[in-house]
Short mmCIF file of C-alpha atoms and ligand atoms in Angstrom, two decimals:
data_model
loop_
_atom_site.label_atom_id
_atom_site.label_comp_id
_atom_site.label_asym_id
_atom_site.label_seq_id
_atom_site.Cartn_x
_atom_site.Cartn_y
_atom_site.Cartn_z
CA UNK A 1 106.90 31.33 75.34
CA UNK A 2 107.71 32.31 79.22
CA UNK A 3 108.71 29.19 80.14
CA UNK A 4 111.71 28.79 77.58
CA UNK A 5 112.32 32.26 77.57
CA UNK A 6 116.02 32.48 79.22
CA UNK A 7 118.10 36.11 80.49
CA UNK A 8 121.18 36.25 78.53
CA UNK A 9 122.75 37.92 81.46
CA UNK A 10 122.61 34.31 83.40
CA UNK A 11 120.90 32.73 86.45
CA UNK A 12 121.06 32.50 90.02
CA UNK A 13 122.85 29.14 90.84
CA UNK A 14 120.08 28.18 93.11
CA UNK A 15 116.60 29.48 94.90
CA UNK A 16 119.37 30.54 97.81
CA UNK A 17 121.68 32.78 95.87
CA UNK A 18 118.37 34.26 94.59
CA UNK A 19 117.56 34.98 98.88
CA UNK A 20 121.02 36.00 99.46
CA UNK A 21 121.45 38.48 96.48
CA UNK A 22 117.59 40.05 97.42
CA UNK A 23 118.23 40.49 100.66
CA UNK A 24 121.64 41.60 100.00
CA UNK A 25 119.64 44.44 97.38
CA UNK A 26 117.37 44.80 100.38
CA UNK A 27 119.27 45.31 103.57
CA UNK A 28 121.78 48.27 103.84
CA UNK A 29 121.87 51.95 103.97
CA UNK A 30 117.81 52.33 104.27
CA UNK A 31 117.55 50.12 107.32
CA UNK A 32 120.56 51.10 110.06
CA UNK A 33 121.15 54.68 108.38
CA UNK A 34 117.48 56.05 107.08
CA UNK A 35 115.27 54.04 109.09
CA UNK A 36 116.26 55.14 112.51
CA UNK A 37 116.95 59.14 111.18
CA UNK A 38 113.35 58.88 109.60
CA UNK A 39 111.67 57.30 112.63
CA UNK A 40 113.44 59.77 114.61
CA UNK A 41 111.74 62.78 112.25
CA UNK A 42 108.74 61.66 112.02
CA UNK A 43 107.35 60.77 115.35
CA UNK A 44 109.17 57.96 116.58
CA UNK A 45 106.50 55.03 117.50
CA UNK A 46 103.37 56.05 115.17
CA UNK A 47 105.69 55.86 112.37
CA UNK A 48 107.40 52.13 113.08
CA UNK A 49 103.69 51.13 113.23
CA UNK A 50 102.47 52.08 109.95
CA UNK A 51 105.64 51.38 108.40
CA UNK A 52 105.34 47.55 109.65
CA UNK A 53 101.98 47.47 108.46
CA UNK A 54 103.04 48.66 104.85
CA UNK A 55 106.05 46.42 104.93
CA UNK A 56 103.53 43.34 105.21
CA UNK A 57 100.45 44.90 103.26
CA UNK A 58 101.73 46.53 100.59
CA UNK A 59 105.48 45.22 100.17
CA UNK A 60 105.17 41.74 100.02
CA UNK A 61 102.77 41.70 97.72
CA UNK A 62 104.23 44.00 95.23
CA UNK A 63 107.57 42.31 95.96
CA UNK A 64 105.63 39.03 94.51
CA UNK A 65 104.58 40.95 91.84
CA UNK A 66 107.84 42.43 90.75
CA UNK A 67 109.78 39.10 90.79
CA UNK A 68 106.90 36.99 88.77
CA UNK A 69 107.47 40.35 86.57
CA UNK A 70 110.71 39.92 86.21
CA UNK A 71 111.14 36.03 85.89
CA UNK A 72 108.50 36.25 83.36
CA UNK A 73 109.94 38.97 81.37
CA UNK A 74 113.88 37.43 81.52
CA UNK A 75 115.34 41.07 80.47
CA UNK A 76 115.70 44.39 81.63
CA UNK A 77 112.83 45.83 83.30
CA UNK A 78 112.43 48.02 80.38
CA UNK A 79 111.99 45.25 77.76
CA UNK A 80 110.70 42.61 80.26
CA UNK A 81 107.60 45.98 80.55
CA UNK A 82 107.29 46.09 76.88
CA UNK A 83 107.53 42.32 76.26
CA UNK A 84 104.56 41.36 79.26
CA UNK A 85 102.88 44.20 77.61
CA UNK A 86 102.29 43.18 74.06
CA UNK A 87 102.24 39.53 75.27
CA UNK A 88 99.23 40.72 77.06
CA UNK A 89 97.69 42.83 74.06
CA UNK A 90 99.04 46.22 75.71
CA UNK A 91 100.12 49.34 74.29
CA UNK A 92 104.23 49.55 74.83
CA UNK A 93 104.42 52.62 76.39
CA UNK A 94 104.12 49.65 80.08
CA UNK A 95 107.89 50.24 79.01
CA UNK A 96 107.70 53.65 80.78
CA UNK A 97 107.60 52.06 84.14
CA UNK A 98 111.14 50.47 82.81
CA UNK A 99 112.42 53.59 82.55
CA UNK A 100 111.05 55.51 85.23
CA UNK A 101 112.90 52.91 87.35
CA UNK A 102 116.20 53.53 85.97
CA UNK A 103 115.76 56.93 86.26
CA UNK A 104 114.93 56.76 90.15
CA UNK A 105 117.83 53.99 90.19
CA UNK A 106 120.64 56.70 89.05
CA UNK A 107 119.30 59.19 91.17
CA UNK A 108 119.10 56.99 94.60
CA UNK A 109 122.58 55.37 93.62
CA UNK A 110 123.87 58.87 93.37
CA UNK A 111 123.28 60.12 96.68
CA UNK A 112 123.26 56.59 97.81
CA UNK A 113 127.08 56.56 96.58
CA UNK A 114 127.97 59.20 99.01
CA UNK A 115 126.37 58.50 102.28
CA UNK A 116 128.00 55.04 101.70
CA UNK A 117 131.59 57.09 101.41
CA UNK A 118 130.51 58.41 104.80
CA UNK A 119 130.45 54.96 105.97
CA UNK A 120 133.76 54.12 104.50
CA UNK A 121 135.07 56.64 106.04
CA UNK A 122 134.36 56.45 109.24
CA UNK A 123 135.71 52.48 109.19
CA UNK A 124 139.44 54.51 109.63
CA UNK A 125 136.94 57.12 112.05
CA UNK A 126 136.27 54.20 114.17
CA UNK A 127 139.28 52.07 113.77
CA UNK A 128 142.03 54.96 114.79
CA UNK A 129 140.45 55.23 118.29
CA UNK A 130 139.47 59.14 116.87
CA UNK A 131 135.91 58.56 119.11
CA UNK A 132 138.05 57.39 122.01
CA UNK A 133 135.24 58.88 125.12
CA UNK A 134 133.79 61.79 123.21
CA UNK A 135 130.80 63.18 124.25
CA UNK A 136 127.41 63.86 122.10
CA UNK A 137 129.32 67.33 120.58
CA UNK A 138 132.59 65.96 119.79
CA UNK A 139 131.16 63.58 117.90
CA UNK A 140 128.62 65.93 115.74
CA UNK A 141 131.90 67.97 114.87
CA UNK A 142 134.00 65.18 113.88
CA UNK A 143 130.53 64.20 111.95
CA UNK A 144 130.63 67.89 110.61
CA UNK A 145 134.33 68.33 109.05
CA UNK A 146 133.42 65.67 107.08
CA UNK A 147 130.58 66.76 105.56
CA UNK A 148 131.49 70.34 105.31
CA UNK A 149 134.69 69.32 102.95
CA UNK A 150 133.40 68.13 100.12
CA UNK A 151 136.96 66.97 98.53
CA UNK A 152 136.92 64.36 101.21
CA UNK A 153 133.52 63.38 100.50
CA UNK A 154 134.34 63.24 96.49
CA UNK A 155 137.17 60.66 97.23
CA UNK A 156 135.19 58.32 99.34
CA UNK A 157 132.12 58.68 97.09
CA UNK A 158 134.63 58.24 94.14
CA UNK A 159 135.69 54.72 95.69
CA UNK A 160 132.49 53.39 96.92
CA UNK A 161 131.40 53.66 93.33
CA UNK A 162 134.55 52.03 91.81
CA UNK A 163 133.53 49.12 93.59
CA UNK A 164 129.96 49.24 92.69
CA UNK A 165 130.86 49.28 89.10
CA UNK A 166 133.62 46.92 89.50
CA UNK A 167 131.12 44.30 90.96
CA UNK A 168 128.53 45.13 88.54
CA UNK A 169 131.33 44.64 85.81
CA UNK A 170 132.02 41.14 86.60
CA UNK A 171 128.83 40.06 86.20
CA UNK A 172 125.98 39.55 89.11
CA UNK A 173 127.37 35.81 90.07
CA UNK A 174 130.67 35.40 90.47
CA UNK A 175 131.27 38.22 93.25
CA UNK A 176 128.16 38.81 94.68
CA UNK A 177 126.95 35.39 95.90
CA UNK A 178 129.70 34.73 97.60
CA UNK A 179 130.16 37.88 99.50
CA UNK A 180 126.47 38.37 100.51
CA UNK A 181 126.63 34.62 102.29
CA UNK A 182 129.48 35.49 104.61
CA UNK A 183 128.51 39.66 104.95
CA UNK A 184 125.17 39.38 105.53
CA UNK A 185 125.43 37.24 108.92
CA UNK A 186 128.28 39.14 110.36
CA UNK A 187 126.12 42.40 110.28
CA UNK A 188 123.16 40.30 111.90
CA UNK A 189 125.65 39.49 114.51
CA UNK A 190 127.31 43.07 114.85
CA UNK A 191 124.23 44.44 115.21
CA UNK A 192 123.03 42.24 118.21
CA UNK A 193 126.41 43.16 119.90
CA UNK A 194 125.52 46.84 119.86
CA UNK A 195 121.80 46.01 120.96
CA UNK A 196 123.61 44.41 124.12
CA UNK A 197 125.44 47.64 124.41
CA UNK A 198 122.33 49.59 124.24
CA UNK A 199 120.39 47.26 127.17
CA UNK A 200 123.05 48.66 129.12
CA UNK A 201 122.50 52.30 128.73
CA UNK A 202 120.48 53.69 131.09
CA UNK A 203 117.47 55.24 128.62
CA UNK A 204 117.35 51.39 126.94
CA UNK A 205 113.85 51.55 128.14
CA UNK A 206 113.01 55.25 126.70
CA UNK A 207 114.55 54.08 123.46
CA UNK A 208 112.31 51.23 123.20
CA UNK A 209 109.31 53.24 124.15
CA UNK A 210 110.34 55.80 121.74
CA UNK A 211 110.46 53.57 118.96
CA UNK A 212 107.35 51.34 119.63
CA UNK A 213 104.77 53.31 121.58
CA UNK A 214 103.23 55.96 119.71
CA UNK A 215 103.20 59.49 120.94
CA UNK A 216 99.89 61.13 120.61
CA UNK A 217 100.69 64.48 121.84
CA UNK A 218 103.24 64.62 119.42
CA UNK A 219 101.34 63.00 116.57
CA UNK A 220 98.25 65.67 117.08
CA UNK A 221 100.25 68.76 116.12
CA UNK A 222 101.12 66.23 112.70
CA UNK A 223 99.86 66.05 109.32
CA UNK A 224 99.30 62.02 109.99
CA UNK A 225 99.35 61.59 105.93
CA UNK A 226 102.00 63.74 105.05
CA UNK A 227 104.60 63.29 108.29
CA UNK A 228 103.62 59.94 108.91
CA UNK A 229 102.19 57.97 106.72
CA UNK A 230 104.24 59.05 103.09
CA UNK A 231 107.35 58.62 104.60
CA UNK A 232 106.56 55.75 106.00
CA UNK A 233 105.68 54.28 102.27
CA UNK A 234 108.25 55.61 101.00
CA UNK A 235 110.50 53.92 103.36
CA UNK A 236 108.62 50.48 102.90
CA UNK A 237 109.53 50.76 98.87
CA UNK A 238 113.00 51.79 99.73
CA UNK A 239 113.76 49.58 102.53
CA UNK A 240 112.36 46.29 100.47
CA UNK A 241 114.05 48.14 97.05
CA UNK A 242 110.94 47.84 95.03
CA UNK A 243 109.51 49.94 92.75
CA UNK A 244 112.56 50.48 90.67
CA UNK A 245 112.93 47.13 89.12
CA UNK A 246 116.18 46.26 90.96
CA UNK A 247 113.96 43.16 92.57
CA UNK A 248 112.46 42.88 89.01
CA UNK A 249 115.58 42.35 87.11
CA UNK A 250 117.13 39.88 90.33
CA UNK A 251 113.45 37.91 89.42
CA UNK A 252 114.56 37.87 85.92
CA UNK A 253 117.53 35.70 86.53
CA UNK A 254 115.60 33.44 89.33
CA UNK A 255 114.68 29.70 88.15
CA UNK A 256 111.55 28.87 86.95
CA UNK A 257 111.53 26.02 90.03
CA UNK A 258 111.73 28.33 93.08
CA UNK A 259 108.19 29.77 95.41
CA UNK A 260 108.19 33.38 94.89
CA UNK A 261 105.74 34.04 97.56
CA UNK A 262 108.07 32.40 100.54
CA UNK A 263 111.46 33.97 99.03
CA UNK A 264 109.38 36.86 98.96
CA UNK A 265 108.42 36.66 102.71
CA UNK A 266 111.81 35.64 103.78
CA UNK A 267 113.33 38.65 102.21
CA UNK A 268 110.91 40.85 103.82
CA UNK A 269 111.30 39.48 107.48
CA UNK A 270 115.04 39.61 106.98
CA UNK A 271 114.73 43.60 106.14
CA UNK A 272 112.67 44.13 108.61
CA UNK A 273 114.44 42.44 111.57
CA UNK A 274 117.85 44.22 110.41
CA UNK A 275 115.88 47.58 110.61
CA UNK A 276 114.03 47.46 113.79
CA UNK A 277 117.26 45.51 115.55
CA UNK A 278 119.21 49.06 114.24
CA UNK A 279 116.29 51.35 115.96
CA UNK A 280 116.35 49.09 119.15
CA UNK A 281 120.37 49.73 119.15
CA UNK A 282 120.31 53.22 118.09
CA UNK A 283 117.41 55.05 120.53
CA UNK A 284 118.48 54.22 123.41
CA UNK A 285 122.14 55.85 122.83
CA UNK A 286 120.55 58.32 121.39
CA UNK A 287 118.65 59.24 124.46
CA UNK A 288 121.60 58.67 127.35
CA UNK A 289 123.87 61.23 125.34
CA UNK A 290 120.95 63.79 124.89
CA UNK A 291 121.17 63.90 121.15
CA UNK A 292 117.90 65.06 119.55
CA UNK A 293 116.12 62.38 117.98
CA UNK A 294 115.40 64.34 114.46
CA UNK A 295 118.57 65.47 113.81
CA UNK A 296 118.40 63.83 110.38
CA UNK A 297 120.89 62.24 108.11
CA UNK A 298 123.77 62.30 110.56
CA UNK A 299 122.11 60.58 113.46
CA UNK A 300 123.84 56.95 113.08
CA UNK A 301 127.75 59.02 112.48
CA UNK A 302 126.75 60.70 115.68
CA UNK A 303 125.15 58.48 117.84
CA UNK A 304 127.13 54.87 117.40
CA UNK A 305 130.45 55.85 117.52
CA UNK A 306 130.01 57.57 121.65
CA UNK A 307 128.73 54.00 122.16
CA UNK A 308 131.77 52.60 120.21
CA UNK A 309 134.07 54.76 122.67
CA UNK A 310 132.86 53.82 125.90
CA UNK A 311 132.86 49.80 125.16
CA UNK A 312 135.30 47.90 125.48
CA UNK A 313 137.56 47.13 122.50
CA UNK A 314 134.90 49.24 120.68
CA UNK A 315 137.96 50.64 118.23
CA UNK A 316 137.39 46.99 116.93
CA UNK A 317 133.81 46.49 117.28
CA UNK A 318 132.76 50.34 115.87
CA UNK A 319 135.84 49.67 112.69
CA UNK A 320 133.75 46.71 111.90
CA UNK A 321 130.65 47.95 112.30
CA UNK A 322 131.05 50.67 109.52
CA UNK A 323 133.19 47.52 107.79
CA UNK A 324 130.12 45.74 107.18
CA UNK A 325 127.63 48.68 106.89
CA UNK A 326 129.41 49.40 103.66
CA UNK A 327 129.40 45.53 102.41
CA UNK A 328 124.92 46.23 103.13
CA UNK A 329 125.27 49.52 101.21
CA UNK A 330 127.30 47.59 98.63
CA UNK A 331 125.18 44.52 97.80
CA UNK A 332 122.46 47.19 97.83
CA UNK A 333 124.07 49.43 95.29
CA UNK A 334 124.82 46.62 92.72
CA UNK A 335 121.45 46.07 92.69
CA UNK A 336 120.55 50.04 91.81
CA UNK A 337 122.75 49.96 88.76
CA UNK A 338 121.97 46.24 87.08
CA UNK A 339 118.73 47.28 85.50
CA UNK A 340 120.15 50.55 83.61
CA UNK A 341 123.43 47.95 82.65
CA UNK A 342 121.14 45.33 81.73
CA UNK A 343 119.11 48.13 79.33
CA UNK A 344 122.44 48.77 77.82
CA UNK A 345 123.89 45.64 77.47
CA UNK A 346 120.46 44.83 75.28
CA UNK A 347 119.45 47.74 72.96
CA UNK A 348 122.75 49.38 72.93
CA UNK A 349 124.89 46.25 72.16
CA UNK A 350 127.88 46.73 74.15
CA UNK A 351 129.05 44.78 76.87
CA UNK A 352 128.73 44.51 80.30
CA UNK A 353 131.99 46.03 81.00
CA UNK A 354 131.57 48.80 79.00
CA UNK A 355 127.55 49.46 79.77
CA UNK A 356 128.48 49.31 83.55
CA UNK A 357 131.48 51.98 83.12
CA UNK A 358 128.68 54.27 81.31
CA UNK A 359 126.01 53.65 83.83
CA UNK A 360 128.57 54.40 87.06
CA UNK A 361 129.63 57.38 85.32
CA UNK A 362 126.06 58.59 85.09
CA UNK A 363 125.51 58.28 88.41
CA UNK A 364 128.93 59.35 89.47
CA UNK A 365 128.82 62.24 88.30
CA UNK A 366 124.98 62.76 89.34
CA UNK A 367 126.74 62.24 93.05
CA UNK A 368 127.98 65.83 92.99
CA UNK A 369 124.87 67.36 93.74
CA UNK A 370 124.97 65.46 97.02
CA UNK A 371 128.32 65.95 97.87
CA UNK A 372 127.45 69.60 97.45
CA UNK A 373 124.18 69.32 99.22
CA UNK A 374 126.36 68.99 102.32
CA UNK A 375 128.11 72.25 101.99
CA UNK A 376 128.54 74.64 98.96
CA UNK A 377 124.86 74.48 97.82
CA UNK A 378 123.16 73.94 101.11
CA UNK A 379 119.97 75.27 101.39
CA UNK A 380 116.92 74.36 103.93
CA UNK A 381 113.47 74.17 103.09
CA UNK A 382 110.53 72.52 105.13
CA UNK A 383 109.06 69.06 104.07
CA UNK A 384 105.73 68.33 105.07
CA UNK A 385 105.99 70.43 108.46
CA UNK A 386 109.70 68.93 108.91
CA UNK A 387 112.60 71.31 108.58
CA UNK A 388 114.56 69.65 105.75
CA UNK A 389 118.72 71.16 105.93
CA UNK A 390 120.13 69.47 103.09
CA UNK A 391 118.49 70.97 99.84
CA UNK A 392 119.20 69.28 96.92
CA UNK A 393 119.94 65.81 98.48
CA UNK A 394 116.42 65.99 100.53
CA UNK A 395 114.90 66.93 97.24
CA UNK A 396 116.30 63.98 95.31
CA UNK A 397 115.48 61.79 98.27
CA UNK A 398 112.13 62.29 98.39
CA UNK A 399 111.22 62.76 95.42
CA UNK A 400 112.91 58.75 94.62
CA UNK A 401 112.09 57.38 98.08
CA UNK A 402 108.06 59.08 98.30
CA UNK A 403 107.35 59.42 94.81
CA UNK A 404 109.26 57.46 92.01
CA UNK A 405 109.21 54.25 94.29
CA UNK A 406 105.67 54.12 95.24
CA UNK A 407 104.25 55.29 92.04
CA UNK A 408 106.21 52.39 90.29
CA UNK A 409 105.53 49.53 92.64
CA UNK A 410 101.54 51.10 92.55
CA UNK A 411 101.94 50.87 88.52
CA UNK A 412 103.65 47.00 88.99
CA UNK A 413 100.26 46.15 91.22
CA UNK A 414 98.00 47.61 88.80
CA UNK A 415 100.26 45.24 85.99
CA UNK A 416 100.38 42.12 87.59
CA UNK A 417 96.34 42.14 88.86
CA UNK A 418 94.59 44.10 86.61
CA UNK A 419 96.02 43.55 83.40
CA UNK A 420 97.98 40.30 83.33
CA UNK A 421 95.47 37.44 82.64
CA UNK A 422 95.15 35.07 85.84
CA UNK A 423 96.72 32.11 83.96
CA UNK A 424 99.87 34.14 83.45
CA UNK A 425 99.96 35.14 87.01
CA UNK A 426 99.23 31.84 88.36
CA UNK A 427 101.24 29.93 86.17
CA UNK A 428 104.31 32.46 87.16
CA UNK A 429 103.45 32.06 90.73
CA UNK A 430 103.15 28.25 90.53
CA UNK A 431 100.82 27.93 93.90
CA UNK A 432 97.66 27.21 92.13
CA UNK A 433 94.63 29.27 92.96
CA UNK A 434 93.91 28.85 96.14
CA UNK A 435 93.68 30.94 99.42
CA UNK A 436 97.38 32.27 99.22
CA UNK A 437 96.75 33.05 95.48
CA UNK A 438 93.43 34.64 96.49
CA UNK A 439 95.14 36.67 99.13
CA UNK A 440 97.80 37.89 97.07
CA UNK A 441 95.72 39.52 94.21
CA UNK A 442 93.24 40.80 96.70
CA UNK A 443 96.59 42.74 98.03
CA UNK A 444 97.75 43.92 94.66
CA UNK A 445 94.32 44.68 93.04
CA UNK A 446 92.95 46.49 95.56
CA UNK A 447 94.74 46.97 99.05
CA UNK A 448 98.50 48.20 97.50
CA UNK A 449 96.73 50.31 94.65
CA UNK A 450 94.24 52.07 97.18
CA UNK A 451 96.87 52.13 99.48
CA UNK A 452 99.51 54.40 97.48
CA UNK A 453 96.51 56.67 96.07
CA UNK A 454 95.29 57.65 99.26
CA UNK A 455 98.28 58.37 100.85
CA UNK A 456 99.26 60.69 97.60
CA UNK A 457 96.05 62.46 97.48
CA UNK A 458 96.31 63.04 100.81
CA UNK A 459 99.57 63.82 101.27
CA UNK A 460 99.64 66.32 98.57
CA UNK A 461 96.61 67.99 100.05
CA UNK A 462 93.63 67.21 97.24
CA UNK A 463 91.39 65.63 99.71
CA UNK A 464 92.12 69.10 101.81
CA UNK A 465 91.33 71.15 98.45
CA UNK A 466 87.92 69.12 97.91
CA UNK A 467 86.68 69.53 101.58
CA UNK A 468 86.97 65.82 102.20
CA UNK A 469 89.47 65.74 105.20
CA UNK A 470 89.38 68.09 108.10
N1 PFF B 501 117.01 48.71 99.86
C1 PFF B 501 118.24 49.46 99.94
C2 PFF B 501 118.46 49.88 101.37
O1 PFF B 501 117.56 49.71 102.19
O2 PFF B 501 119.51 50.42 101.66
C3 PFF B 501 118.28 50.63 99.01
C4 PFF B 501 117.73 50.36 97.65
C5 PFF B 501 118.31 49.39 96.84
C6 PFF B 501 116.60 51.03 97.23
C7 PFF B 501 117.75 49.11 95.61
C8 PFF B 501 116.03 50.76 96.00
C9 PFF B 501 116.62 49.78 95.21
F1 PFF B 501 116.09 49.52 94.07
#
């Protein structure tokens, strides 16, 4: 029964490695790199807002429900789907949300792969004093040969993947723990330092303003569902890394002693701080070098490394920067590949060695069509009313980040509240029933699933088709 059932891919050596290695998962590219370029698309203030309030509505919950998933299930999220399911007289084909997840994994580490090479990158950027008092155009053309060459980006992606799958490799403990307890911290800290920086620019204040009042003039001439509020789902499920099973298959190796609903909370406020500490550093450079707001993926390469070459000893402080950046994107990309390499290392009955080499080669290879995106196949297309320059990676990212994610953490809701019996749940949650309980399936039975549904519905226009919206 659950409570014997036991991964045979191990267990977290205590409730804290459990923290560490989620928020690890959680915190990385999504908060410092596509948080601030997103909330810089999309309208700034409105969309911090809503994305706070989906963060604690909608992600915590679901974050709940995909680690009592997970812990219940002990395997990968495929199985641990088709396991729940049958336990709980269900048809099998739950095991689709398994796989949709490892589909949407391959595809985000693939891109995911090569905006971390950017970071890597510019670590030697940074660190050979090549930003040394550039101005706002410099920078976007230093920002700009790299992107436009896409052997350079192929060797960077190449190596930020050999270390995903080398970590992956050696199995989730041993590695990961340790570096995630040291990283983790130092990018908290690093990221304070450049806030300091950014009090003393002179548009601190319209950075701040930017990021937390909302603009109604400019939110008007928006399609509030489709500019705002989608992306700002989207970025919820990415930010937290739910709705793929990454947090699902981290549950899975969590003890059967630890509170999912304050790890769960932790995790969340941890994201959240990391991403809104980035914006508050971020804007206001932004701002005092006149670089426009929406300029998309490249707005963290452009913006931070001016900063880094005005400061003082900011060779050091902008080298380390991007040092730890890629440590966030690394802990974060572990956690995309371990459910396909758990699938593997199950039904396929090879190791972990070999199932990671197969997996990273997958997504590898997938990686191409970003590093292409950049230059050779470039393409634009408009998004929802935003000008979107980077075809194929845009494509891939929203489709994951806005679809894939959200549609698997509404299916997980839908799971946990409607269709697991309350003893299960309650037993897994280990609270009892009372008002936190009460709370929490109110969220995931109702809230999270109406939640996702409207903002699809509406953001794909039916509600305009039917005459219900103006
Ligand atoms: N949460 C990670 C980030 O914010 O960079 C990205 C991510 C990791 C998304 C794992 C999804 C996931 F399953």
């Amino acid at each position: 029964m659950a409570d014997t059932r036991s991964s045979i891919h191990g267990q977290w050596s205590s409730r804290w490695a459990f923290i560490l290695a989620a928020t690890g998962s959680a915190v990385g590219l999504g908060n410092i790199w596509r948080f601030p370029y997103l909330a810089g698309e999309n309208g700034g203030g409105a969309f911090v807002l809503v994305y706070l309030f989906f963060v604690f509505v909608v992600g915590i919950p679901i974050m709940m429900a995909e680690i009592l998933i997970g812990r219940r299930g002990r395997q990968s999220p495929i199985n641990t789907m088709r396991t729940l399911a049958e336990e709980e007289g269900l048809g099998r084909y739950w095991s689709l949300l398994g796989w949709m997840g490892v589909f949407a994994g391959f595809i985000i580490l693939s891109y995911y792969s090569v905006i971390a090479g950017w970071t890597i990158a510019y670590i030697f950027r940074t660190g050979t004093g090549m930003f040394d008092n550039v101005n706002a155009e410099l920078s976007a053309s230093i920002f700009s040969n790299l992107i436009s060459d896409p052997e350079k980006l192929l060797v960077w992606h190449t190596t930020f993947m050999m270390m995903t799958i080398l970590v992956v490799a050696r199995g989730v403990k041993s590695g990961l723990e340790k570096a995630v307890r040291f990283l983790m911290p130092a990018l908290f800290f690093l990221l304070l330092l450049m806030v300091g920086y950014a009090m003393s620019t002179e548009k601190f204040m319209d950075g701040l303003s930017y990021l937390f009042i909302p603009d109604f003039v400019a939110l008007a001439k928006k399609d509030l569902f489709a500019d705002v509020f989608l992306p700002a789902l989207g970025q919820a499920f990415f930010s937290l890394s739910l709705g793929m099973g990454a947090i699902m298959v981290y549950g899975s190796y969590l003890s059967n002693k630890s509170s999912i609903a304050s790890t769960s909370i932790s995790i969340a406020l941890a994201d959240t701080s990391v991403a809104i500490l980035a914006g508050i550093a971020i804007f206001p450079i932004v701002f005092t070098y006149g670089i426009e707001p929406s300029g998309g993926p490249g707005l963290i390469f452009i913006s931070l490394p001016i900063a880094f070459g005005q400061m003082p000893y900011g060779t050091v402080f902008g080298c380390l920067f991007f040092l730890l950046l890629a440590f966030a994107a690394w802990t974060s990309a572990i956690s995309l590949l371990e459910p396909a390499v758990t699938w593997l290392v199950e039904n396929r009955n090879i190791n972990r060695i070999k199932a990671t080499g197969i997996a990273g080669m997958i997504a590898w290879t997938l990686g191409v069509v970003t590093v292409l995106s950049f230059n050779h196949w470039a393409f634009s297309f408009t998004f929802a009313g935003s000008l979107k320059e980077n075809g194929l990676f845009d494509m891939m990212d929203i489709l994951t980040s806005n679809i894939m994610l959200p549609l698997g953490g509404l299916l997980v809701a839908i799971f946990a509240s409607w269709l697991m019996s309350r003893k299960s749940t309650i037993d897994e949650l280990g609270m009892g029933d009372g008002i936190i309980y009460r709370l929490w399936l109110f969220a995931v039975r109702y809230i999270a699933p109406l939640g996702v549904i409207m903002i699809f519905l509406n953001a794909i226009g039916l509600f305009k088709l039917l005459g219900l919206s103006n």
